Structures are given as structure tokens and as C-alpha cells.
């Protein structure tokens, strides 16, 4: 039986998002905020609290005290006085188990601020894309919000949006649901992913595409190549972090 027409949109940058009421938003910042969040929660963090700025993160840490740690970056590097940077490989169970992680990043946690009006907000990355697709494929209105890098569109976030859409199309077909209406940006994301994926199938590592993207170039320069490898590993986690819009915490 067919469901009512669904709609799949992609905001190539937070500023390009249409009004988000009634919409399930998947926020993505492959390099690296959302990959880090999936990693930290999968390794036992009690919750992740996205902070809009370094000062807001410090203030929150003072309020929450010893059960919390504070992480994040500026220009990709750990912020002075923070416990951790924004490297998904740093967030091992030894570091995060049972802790509240307050995270302040340049683009990813700021993009989350744009989602306050959404119906639901999910945290997506290459590392959990199939689990996210399972969560959203039957929804009527989905928007992937790409965080971008310094207000510029980035390939790795658009790749995620295209791959998520491809998985959603497959899952809807398997469930005999009609394909969603695709906005122009959604079609662009799907085309981009399919073009990258053809080259990946020909033996070019996905990590190489991310290394060549704006955020990736900076990460290689400052010695975080391992993060790119980690972030380009598709479906290594099955958790689907959800941002609780009232409590402003991700679990
Ligand atoms: C961000 O949110 O701006 C990023 O994740 C940047 C980074 O970690 O390099």
C-alpha cells in the first residue's frame, strides 16, 4: 500500500534551509562534528550537549561540573582549556563512558541551532548512514542539513546527503512506498554521491575525496588524517543520535 507523497530536501548550507516545521532534519558535519557525536555516544557518553560557542561551552561546564567534559575545536584544533578536541578517534570509552560531553565546533554545533523549529532532529554521518536511513525512510518530510565549512558548501556533507537519499529510495522501494518528491538540492546531492561512488567502485578510496574537500585539506595540514579515514568508513556504527529539542541534549 502506498503512503502519502513524501518530500526529501537537502539544505546545502544551514542558511539555505526552508522552514523546518513538520520536518525531520538530519544534521550532518562529516568532518567532523557529527562523526564525533556518533563516536562519543557509541562509546558510552551519557549525552552530548551541543554548544553554540566556546564561551557557552565553558559556562555550561562550570554549571555541570565534574561529570562533564568539554570538547571542540577552532580552526580544527583543540580549544585552550578544553579536555578534548573534535577528533572522533579521541572519544574512546576510557574518555567518555558515563560522561556528559559539551561540544562546541565551528560549523556543526552551530548548524544545530538552526534546527530548533524542526519536528525532530537526528545526527547523521557516513559512519551511521544506514541506521539513519532506517529511521527516516518512511517519514513524510525529511531535510538533510549540511553544515558546510565556514559557510561554504562541502563535498563530504553533500555525499552524505546523496548516500542517505539513495538508501531511503531503496528502503521505500522495498517497503512498496512511493518515491519521495525530490527538491533540486536533493537531486544535486544524489547526482554528486553517485558520481563519487562510481569512482569509489573503481578503486578510489572515499577518504581521498574527503582529503581534497575544504575541511579535509585543513585536517590533513594539521595532522588529523586518521579522522578522515574514520569519518569515511560507511556504516561502522548503528546508533541514531537524536537531539532532544526541549532539553537540548543528544542521546
Ligand atoms: C565543525 O563543526 O566546524 C567541524 O567539525 C570542524 C572540524 O572539526 O574541523
PDB file of C-alpha atoms and ligand atoms in Angstrom:
ATOM      1  CA  UNK A   1       0.000   0.000   0.000  1.00  0.00           C
ATOM      2  CA  UNK A   2       1.284   3.476  -0.883  1.00  0.00           C
ATOM      3  CA  UNK A   3       1.944   6.143   1.747  1.00  0.00           C
ATOM      4  CA  UNK A   4       1.021   9.773   1.069  1.00  0.00           C
ATOM      5  CA  UNK A   5       3.555  11.661  -1.067  1.00  0.00           C
ATOM      6  CA  UNK A   6       6.755  12.260   0.846  1.00  0.00           C
ATOM      7  CA  UNK A   7       9.308  15.005   0.286  1.00  0.00           C
ATOM      8  CA  UNK A   8      13.091  14.826   0.595  1.00  0.00           C
ATOM      9  CA  UNK A   9      15.081  18.044   0.716  1.00  0.00           C
ATOM     10  CA  UNK A  10      18.729  18.950   1.270  1.00  0.00           C
ATOM     11  CA  UNK A  11      19.910  22.277   2.662  1.00  0.00           C
ATOM     12  CA  UNK A  12      23.373  22.517   1.110  1.00  0.00           C
ATOM     13  CA  UNK A  13      24.180  25.043   3.852  1.00  0.00           C
ATOM     14  CA  UNK A  14      22.260  25.904   7.047  1.00  0.00           C
ATOM     15  CA  UNK A  15      21.389  29.324   5.604  1.00  0.00           C
ATOM     16  CA  UNK A  16      19.700  27.626   2.629  1.00  0.00           C
ATOM     17  CA  UNK A  17      17.209  25.664   4.752  1.00  0.00           C
ATOM     18  CA  UNK A  18      13.497  26.122   4.108  1.00  0.00           C
ATOM     19  CA  UNK A  19      11.194  26.471   7.144  1.00  0.00           C
ATOM     20  CA  UNK A  20      11.601  23.253   9.146  1.00  0.00           C
ATOM     21  CA  UNK A  21       8.269  22.909  10.969  1.00  0.00           C
ATOM     22  CA  UNK A  22       6.831  19.382  10.416  1.00  0.00           C
ATOM     23  CA  UNK A  23      10.216  18.242   9.145  1.00  0.00           C
ATOM     24  CA  UNK A  24      12.586  15.538  10.352  1.00  0.00           C
ATOM     25  CA  UNK A  25      16.018  17.126   9.990  1.00  0.00           C
ATOM     26  CA  UNK A  26      19.196  15.110   9.683  1.00  0.00           C
ATOM     27  CA  UNK A  27      22.133  17.346  10.603  1.00  0.00           C
ATOM     28  CA  UNK A  28      25.463  16.337   9.118  1.00  0.00           C
ATOM     29  CA  UNK A  29      29.015  17.546   9.522  1.00  0.00           C
ATOM     30  CA  UNK A  30      31.036  14.568   8.305  1.00  0.00           C
ATOM     31  CA  UNK A  31      34.356  16.369   9.055  1.00  0.00           C
ATOM     32  CA  UNK A  32      33.920  16.132  11.952  1.00  0.00           C
ATOM     33  CA  UNK A  33      31.262  17.190  14.457  1.00  0.00           C
ATOM     34  CA  UNK A  34      28.523  14.664  13.719  1.00  0.00           C
ATOM     35  CA  UNK A  35      31.019  11.827  13.248  1.00  0.00           C
ATOM     36  CA  UNK A  36      32.461  12.726  16.652  1.00  0.00           C
ATOM     37  CA  UNK A  37      28.998  12.745  18.245  1.00  0.00           C
ATOM     38  CA  UNK A  38      28.168   9.286  16.874  1.00  0.00           C
ATOM     39  CA  UNK A  39      31.552   8.032  18.069  1.00  0.00           C
ATOM     40  CA  UNK A  40      31.221   9.502  21.586  1.00  0.00           C
ATOM     41  CA  UNK A  41      27.688   8.192  22.149  1.00  0.00           C
ATOM     42  CA  UNK A  42      28.532   4.778  20.720  1.00  0.00           C
ATOM     43  CA  UNK A  43      31.445   4.615  23.161  1.00  0.00           C
ATOM     44  CA  UNK A  44      29.214   5.273  26.160  1.00  0.00           C
ATOM     45  CA  UNK A  45      28.927   9.040  26.619  1.00  0.00           C
ATOM     46  CA  UNK A  46      25.788   9.731  28.679  1.00  0.00           C
ATOM     47  CA  UNK A  47      24.814  12.589  26.380  1.00  0.00           C
ATOM     48  CA  UNK A  48      26.267  15.261  24.110  1.00  0.00           C
ATOM     49  CA  UNK A  49      25.248  18.863  24.640  1.00  0.00           C
ATOM     50  CA  UNK A  50      25.886  20.981  21.533  1.00  0.00           C
ATOM     51  CA  UNK A  51      27.107  24.469  22.414  1.00  0.00           C
ATOM     52  CA  UNK A  52      26.855  27.440  20.026  1.00  0.00           C
ATOM     53  CA  UNK A  53      30.171  28.971  21.121  1.00  0.00           C
ATOM     54  CA  UNK A  54      33.330  28.353  23.108  1.00  0.00           C
ATOM     55  CA  UNK A  55      32.147  30.692  25.876  1.00  0.00           C
ATOM     56  CA  UNK A  56      28.764  28.972  26.100  1.00  0.00           C
ATOM     57  CA  UNK A  57      30.532  25.607  26.390  1.00  0.00           C
ATOM     58  CA  UNK A  58      32.804  26.842  29.191  1.00  0.00           C
ATOM     59  CA  UNK A  59      29.837  28.291  31.068  1.00  0.00           C
ATOM     60  CA  UNK A  60      27.887  25.060  30.793  1.00  0.00           C
ATOM     61  CA  UNK A  61      30.869  23.063  32.002  1.00  0.00           C
ATOM     62  CA  UNK A  62      31.072  25.275  35.088  1.00  0.00           C
ATOM     63  CA  UNK A  63      27.410  24.584  35.815  1.00  0.00           C
ATOM     64  CA  UNK A  64      27.582  20.828  35.206  1.00  0.00           C
ATOM     65  CA  UNK A  65      30.864  20.213  36.981  1.00  0.00           C
ATOM     66  CA  UNK A  66      32.945  17.045  37.234  1.00  0.00           C
ATOM     67  CA  UNK A  67      30.553  14.649  35.456  1.00  0.00           C
ATOM     68  CA  UNK A  68      31.048  16.615  32.271  1.00  0.00           C
ATOM     69  CA  UNK A  69      33.874  17.107  29.823  1.00  0.00           C
ATOM     70  CA  UNK A  70      34.249  19.857  27.316  1.00  0.00           C
ATOM     71  CA  UNK A  71      35.338  19.261  23.726  1.00  0.00           C
ATOM     72  CA  UNK A  72      35.548  21.075  20.424  1.00  0.00           C
ATOM     73  CA  UNK A  73      37.722  22.993  18.038  1.00  0.00           C
ATOM     74  CA  UNK A  74      38.621  26.266  16.442  1.00  0.00           C
ATOM     75  CA  UNK A  75      40.409  26.067  13.069  1.00  0.00           C
ATOM     76  CA  UNK A  76      40.311  22.305  13.685  1.00  0.00           C
ATOM     77  CA  UNK A  77      42.490  22.480  16.812  1.00  0.00           C
ATOM     78  CA  UNK A  78      41.572  21.814  20.437  1.00  0.00           C
ATOM     79  CA  UNK A  79      40.449  24.967  22.255  1.00  0.00           C
ATOM     80  CA  UNK A  80      42.621  26.190  25.146  1.00  0.00           C
ATOM     81  CA  UNK A  81      41.402  24.704  28.417  1.00  0.00           C
ATOM     82  CA  UNK A  82      39.141  22.092  26.755  1.00  0.00           C
ATOM     83  CA  UNK A  83      39.591  18.402  27.664  1.00  0.00           C
ATOM     84  CA  UNK A  84      39.309  17.131  24.089  1.00  0.00           C
ATOM     85  CA  UNK A  85      39.340  18.375  20.517  1.00  0.00           C
ATOM     86  CA  UNK A  86      36.880  17.377  17.801  1.00  0.00           C
ATOM     87  CA  UNK A  87      38.553  14.188  16.722  1.00  0.00           C
ATOM     88  CA  UNK A  88      36.188  11.190  16.573  1.00  0.00           C
ATOM     89  CA  UNK A  89      39.094   8.849  17.322  1.00  0.00           C
ATOM     90  CA  UNK A  90      39.754  10.613  20.655  1.00  0.00           C
ATOM     91  CA  UNK A  91      36.345   9.787  22.076  1.00  0.00           C
ATOM     92  CA  UNK A  92      37.128   6.297  23.347  1.00  0.00           C
ATOM     93  CA  UNK A  93      35.148   4.646  26.147  1.00  0.00           C
ATOM     94  CA  UNK A  94      38.008   5.479  28.565  1.00  0.00           C
ATOM     95  CA  UNK A  95      37.419   9.164  27.839  1.00  0.00           C
ATOM     96  CA  UNK A  96      33.622   9.397  27.592  1.00  0.00           C
ATOM     97  CA  UNK A  97      31.980   6.483  29.423  1.00  0.00           C
ATOM     98  CA  UNK A  98      29.134   7.859  31.552  1.00  0.00           C
ATOM     99  CA  UNK A  99      30.178  11.478  30.939  1.00  0.00           C
ATOM    100  CA  UNK A 100      28.210  14.431  29.647  1.00  0.00           C
ATOM    101  CA  UNK A 101      30.132  15.807  26.668  1.00  0.00           C
ATOM    102  CA  UNK A 102      29.711  19.510  25.964  1.00  0.00           C
ATOM    103  CA  UNK A 103      30.770  20.073  22.350  1.00  0.00           C
ATOM    104  CA  UNK A 104      31.482  23.399  20.632  1.00  0.00           C
ATOM    105  CA  UNK A 105      32.574  23.266  16.984  1.00  0.00           C
ATOM    106  CA  UNK A 106      32.822  25.913  14.298  1.00  0.00           C
ATOM    107  CA  UNK A 107      30.093  24.685  11.966  1.00  0.00           C
ATOM    108  CA  UNK A 108      28.367  21.504  13.175  1.00  0.00           C
ATOM    109  CA  UNK A 109      27.070  22.530  16.582  1.00  0.00           C
ATOM    110  CA  UNK A 110      26.171  25.946  15.164  1.00  0.00           C
ATOM    111  CA  UNK A 111      24.089  24.299  12.391  1.00  0.00           C
ATOM    112  CA  UNK A 112      22.095  22.540  15.124  1.00  0.00           C
ATOM    113  CA  UNK A 113      20.978  25.945  16.396  1.00  0.00           C
ATOM    114  CA  UNK A 114      19.154  26.419  13.063  1.00  0.00           C
ATOM    115  CA  UNK A 115      17.032  23.328  13.717  1.00  0.00           C
ATOM    116  CA  UNK A 116      15.145  24.477  16.801  1.00  0.00           C
ATOM    117  CA  UNK A 117      11.825  24.672  14.913  1.00  0.00           C
ATOM    118  CA  UNK A 118      12.080  21.180  13.420  1.00  0.00           C
ATOM    119  CA  UNK A 119       9.769  18.312  14.345  1.00  0.00           C
ATOM    120  CA  UNK A 120      12.711  16.038  15.094  1.00  0.00           C
ATOM    121  CA  UNK A 121      16.482  16.336  14.729  1.00  0.00           C
ATOM    122  CA  UNK A 122      18.766  13.388  14.038  1.00  0.00           C
ATOM    123  CA  UNK A 123      22.544  13.314  13.916  1.00  0.00           C
ATOM    124  CA  UNK A 124      23.918  11.691  10.769  1.00  0.00           C
ATOM    125  CA  UNK A 125      27.336  10.856   9.375  1.00  0.00           C
ATOM    126  CA  UNK A 126      28.800   8.355   6.936  1.00  0.00           C
ATOM    127  CA  UNK A 127      29.516   6.104   9.903  1.00  0.00           C
ATOM    128  CA  UNK A 128      25.797   5.632  10.723  1.00  0.00           C
ATOM    129  CA  UNK A 129      24.085   6.386   7.408  1.00  0.00           C
ATOM    130  CA  UNK A 130      22.178   3.138   7.058  1.00  0.00           C
ATOM    131  CA  UNK A 131      20.823   3.328  10.608  1.00  0.00           C
ATOM    132  CA  UNK A 132      19.669   6.890   9.898  1.00  0.00           C
ATOM    133  CA  UNK A 133      18.029   5.757   6.646  1.00  0.00           C
ATOM    134  CA  UNK A 134      16.118   3.079   8.571  1.00  0.00           C
ATOM    135  CA  UNK A 135      14.944   5.774  10.964  1.00  0.00           C
ATOM    136  CA  UNK A 136      13.715   8.273   8.344  1.00  0.00           C
ATOM    137  CA  UNK A 137      12.754   6.422   5.150  1.00  0.00           C
ATOM    138  CA  UNK A 138       9.026   6.318   5.941  1.00  0.00           C
ATOM    139  CA  UNK A 139       8.850   9.945   7.117  1.00  0.00           C
ATOM    140  CA  UNK A 140       6.836  12.421   5.056  1.00  0.00           C
ATOM    141  CA  UNK A 141       9.178  15.397   5.214  1.00  0.00           C
ATOM    142  CA  UNK A 142      12.914  14.947   5.560  1.00  0.00           C
ATOM    143  CA  UNK A 143      15.630  17.568   5.187  1.00  0.00           C
ATOM    144  CA  UNK A 144      19.344  16.904   5.406  1.00  0.00           C
ATOM    145  CA  UNK A 145      21.070  19.979   6.805  1.00  0.00           C
ATOM    146  CA  UNK A 146      24.661  20.137   5.592  1.00  0.00           C
ATOM    147  CA  UNK A 147      26.829  22.142   7.993  1.00  0.00           C
ATOM    148  CA  UNK A 148      29.399  23.149   5.365  1.00  0.00           C
ATOM    149  CA  UNK A 149      32.756  24.641   6.236  1.00  0.00           C
ATOM    150  CA  UNK A 150      32.888  28.307   7.151  1.00  0.00           C
ATOM    151  CA  UNK A 151      29.617  28.974   5.293  1.00  0.00           C
ATOM    152  CA  UNK A 152      30.846  27.254   2.138  1.00  0.00           C
ATOM    153  CA  UNK A 153      29.304  24.058   0.721  1.00  0.00           C
ATOM    154  CA  UNK A 154      31.462  20.979   1.304  1.00  0.00           C
ATOM    155  CA  UNK A 155      31.542  17.823  -0.792  1.00  0.00           C
ATOM    156  CA  UNK A 156      31.603  15.356   2.109  1.00  0.00           C
ATOM    157  CA  UNK A 157      28.341  16.625   3.604  1.00  0.00           C
ATOM    158  CA  UNK A 158      26.687  16.570   0.172  1.00  0.00           C
ATOM    159  CA  UNK A 159      27.995  12.992  -0.322  1.00  0.00           C
ATOM    160  CA  UNK A 160      26.283  12.011   2.914  1.00  0.00           C
ATOM    161  CA  UNK A 161      23.017  13.618   1.808  1.00  0.00           C
ATOM    162  CA  UNK A 162      23.144  11.781  -1.536  1.00  0.00           C
ATOM    163  CA  UNK A 163      24.013   8.431   0.013  1.00  0.00           C
ATOM    164  CA  UNK A 164      21.262   8.816   2.631  1.00  0.00           C
ATOM    165  CA  UNK A 165      18.788   9.629  -0.136  1.00  0.00           C
ATOM    166  CA  UNK A 166      19.906   6.603  -2.156  1.00  0.00           C
ATOM    167  CA  UNK A 167      19.352   4.355   0.881  1.00  0.00           C
ATOM    168  CA  UNK A 168      15.954   5.974   1.536  1.00  0.00           C
ATOM    169  CA  UNK A 169      14.900   5.301  -2.080  1.00  0.00           C
ATOM    170  CA  UNK A 170      15.970   1.647  -1.756  1.00  0.00           C
ATOM    171  CA  UNK A 171      14.172   1.186   1.562  1.00  0.00           C
ATOM    172  CA  UNK A 172      10.981   2.848   0.317  1.00  0.00           C
ATOM    173  CA  UNK A 173      11.008   0.644  -2.783  1.00  0.00           C
ATOM    174  CA  UNK A 174      11.492  -2.467  -0.627  1.00  0.00           C
ATOM    175  CA  UNK A 175       8.570  -1.380   1.573  1.00  0.00           C
ATOM    176  CA  UNK A 176       6.458  -0.618  -1.526  1.00  0.00           C
ATOM    177  CA  UNK A 177       6.268   3.062  -0.664  1.00  0.00           C
ATOM    178  CA  UNK A 178       6.156   5.623  -3.455  1.00  0.00           C
ATOM    179  CA  UNK A 179       9.420   7.502  -4.096  1.00  0.00           C
ATOM    180  CA  UNK A 180       9.548  10.892  -2.370  1.00  0.00           C
ATOM    181  CA  UNK A 181       9.366  14.177  -4.243  1.00  0.00           C
ATOM    182  CA  UNK A 182      12.968  15.401  -4.550  1.00  0.00           C
ATOM    183  CA  UNK A 183      13.841  19.062  -4.331  1.00  0.00           C
ATOM    184  CA  UNK A 184      16.500  20.382  -6.739  1.00  0.00           C
ATOM    185  CA  UNK A 185      19.128  20.299  -3.978  1.00  0.00           C
ATOM    186  CA  UNK A 186      18.216  16.681  -3.170  1.00  0.00           C
ATOM    187  CA  UNK A 187      18.683  15.704  -6.850  1.00  0.00           C
ATOM    188  CA  UNK A 188      22.019  17.534  -6.931  1.00  0.00           C
ATOM    189  CA  UNK A 189      23.171  15.662  -3.791  1.00  0.00           C
ATOM    190  CA  UNK A 190      22.131  12.307  -5.265  1.00  0.00           C
ATOM    191  CA  UNK A 191      23.979  13.033  -8.524  1.00  0.00           C
ATOM    192  CA  UNK A 192      27.077  14.108  -6.612  1.00  0.00           C
ATOM    193  CA  UNK A 193      27.108  10.966  -4.486  1.00  0.00           C
ATOM    194  CA  UNK A 194      26.527   8.695  -7.488  1.00  0.00           C
ATOM    195  CA  UNK A 195      29.417  10.291  -9.334  1.00  0.00           C
ATOM    196  CA  UNK A 196      31.750   9.906  -6.323  1.00  0.00           C
ATOM    197  CA  UNK A 197      30.517   6.360  -5.703  1.00  0.00           C
ATOM    198  CA  UNK A 198      31.283   5.289  -9.293  1.00  0.00           C
ATOM    199  CA  UNK A 199      34.888   6.336  -8.699  1.00  0.00           C
ATOM    200  CA  UNK A 200      34.939   4.574  -5.314  1.00  0.00           C
ATOM    201  CA  UNK A 201      33.684   1.397  -7.046  1.00  0.00           C
ATOM    202  CA  UNK A 202      36.615   1.813  -9.484  1.00  0.00           C
ATOM    203  CA  UNK A 203      39.009   1.569  -6.528  1.00  0.00           C
ATOM    204  CA  UNK A 204      39.477   5.196  -5.422  1.00  0.00           C
ATOM    205  CA  UNK A 205      39.125   5.430  -1.616  1.00  0.00           C
ATOM    206  CA  UNK A 206      36.304   7.654  -0.388  1.00  0.00           C
ATOM    207  CA  UNK A 207      38.799   9.167   2.064  1.00  0.00           C
ATOM    208  CA  UNK A 208      40.716  10.633  -0.908  1.00  0.00           C
ATOM    209  CA  UNK A 209      37.634  12.639  -1.935  1.00  0.00           C
ATOM    210  CA  UNK A 210      37.287  13.938   1.612  1.00  0.00           C
ATOM    211  CA  UNK A 211      41.007  14.814   1.783  1.00  0.00           C
ATOM    212  CA  UNK A 212      40.507  17.021  -1.272  1.00  0.00           C
ATOM    213  CA  UNK A 213      37.499  18.865   0.196  1.00  0.00           C
ATOM    214  CA  UNK A 214      37.843  22.170   2.028  1.00  0.00           C
ATOM    215  CA  UNK A 215      37.586  20.784   5.575  1.00  0.00           C
ATOM    216  CA  UNK A 216      39.700  17.767   4.657  1.00  0.00           C
ATOM    217  CA  UNK A 217      42.579  19.872   3.317  1.00  0.00           C
ATOM    218  CA  UNK A 218      42.783  21.646   6.681  1.00  0.00           C
ATOM    219  CA  UNK A 219      42.604  18.388   8.650  1.00  0.00           C
ATOM    220  CA  UNK A 220      45.477  16.848   6.647  1.00  0.00           C
ATOM    221  CA  UNK A 221      47.516  20.025   7.138  1.00  0.00           C
ATOM    222  CA  UNK A 222      47.136  19.899  10.932  1.00  0.00           C
ATOM    223  CA  UNK A 223      47.822  16.163  11.219  1.00  0.00           C
ATOM    224  CA  UNK A 224      44.300  14.699  11.522  1.00  0.00           C
ATOM    225  CA  UNK A 225      44.331  12.342   8.548  1.00  0.00           C
ATOM    226  CA  UNK A 226      43.156   9.487  10.804  1.00  0.00           C
ATOM    227  CA  UNK A 227      39.910  11.384  11.353  1.00  0.00           C
ATOM    228  CA  UNK A 228      39.241  11.468   7.616  1.00  0.00           C
ATOM    229  CA  UNK A 229      39.726   7.713   7.368  1.00  0.00           C
ATOM    230  CA  UNK A 230      37.422   7.210  10.374  1.00  0.00           C
ATOM    231  CA  UNK A 231      34.768   9.585   9.003  1.00  0.00           C
ATOM    232  CA  UNK A 232      34.748   7.978   5.549  1.00  0.00           C
ATOM    233  CA  UNK A 233      34.043   4.488   6.855  1.00  0.00           C
ATOM    234  CA  UNK A 234      30.430   3.838   5.870  1.00  0.00           C
ATOM    235  CA  UNK A 235      28.116   2.111   8.383  1.00  0.00           C
ATOM    236  CA  UNK A 236      30.654   1.388  11.121  1.00  0.00           C
ATOM    237  CA  UNK A 237      28.040   2.325  13.773  1.00  0.00           C
ATOM    238  CA  UNK A 238      24.371   1.540  14.164  1.00  0.00           C
ATOM    239  CA  UNK A 239      23.325   4.198  16.666  1.00  0.00           C
ATOM    240  CA  UNK A 240      20.972   7.032  15.691  1.00  0.00           C
ATOM    241  CA  UNK A 241      21.564  10.007  17.995  1.00  0.00           C
ATOM    242  CA  UNK A 242      18.520  12.230  18.453  1.00  0.00           C
ATOM    243  CA  UNK A 243      18.663  15.860  19.594  1.00  0.00           C
ATOM    244  CA  UNK A 244      16.052  16.419  22.306  1.00  0.00           C
ATOM    245  CA  UNK A 245      14.806  19.876  21.317  1.00  0.00           C
ATOM    246  CA  UNK A 246      13.390  20.713  24.740  1.00  0.00           C
ATOM    247  CA  UNK A 247      16.336  19.625  26.866  1.00  0.00           C
ATOM    248  CA  UNK A 248      18.903  20.498  24.159  1.00  0.00           C
ATOM    249  CA  UNK A 249      20.843  17.310  24.544  1.00  0.00           C
ATOM    250  CA  UNK A 250      21.745  14.488  22.164  1.00  0.00           C
ATOM    251  CA  UNK A 251      21.345  10.855  23.211  1.00  0.00           C
TER     252      UNK A 251
HETATM  253  C1  LIG B   1      32.960  21.959  12.613  1.00  0.00           C
HETATM  254  O1  LIG B   1      31.928  21.748  13.254  1.00  0.00           O
HETATM  255  O2  LIG B   1      33.241  23.065  12.186  1.00  0.00           O
HETATM  256  C2  LIG B   1      33.908  20.887  12.273  1.00  0.00           C
HETATM  257  O3  LIG B   1      33.530  19.701  12.698  1.00  0.00           O
HETATM  258  C3  LIG B   1      35.305  21.354  12.084  1.00  0.00           C
HETATM  259  C4  LIG B   1      36.424  20.429  12.450  1.00  0.00           C
HETATM  260  O4  LIG B   1      36.339  19.629  13.345  1.00  0.00           O
HETATM  261  O5  LIG B   1      37.500  20.548  11.868  1.00  0.00           O
END
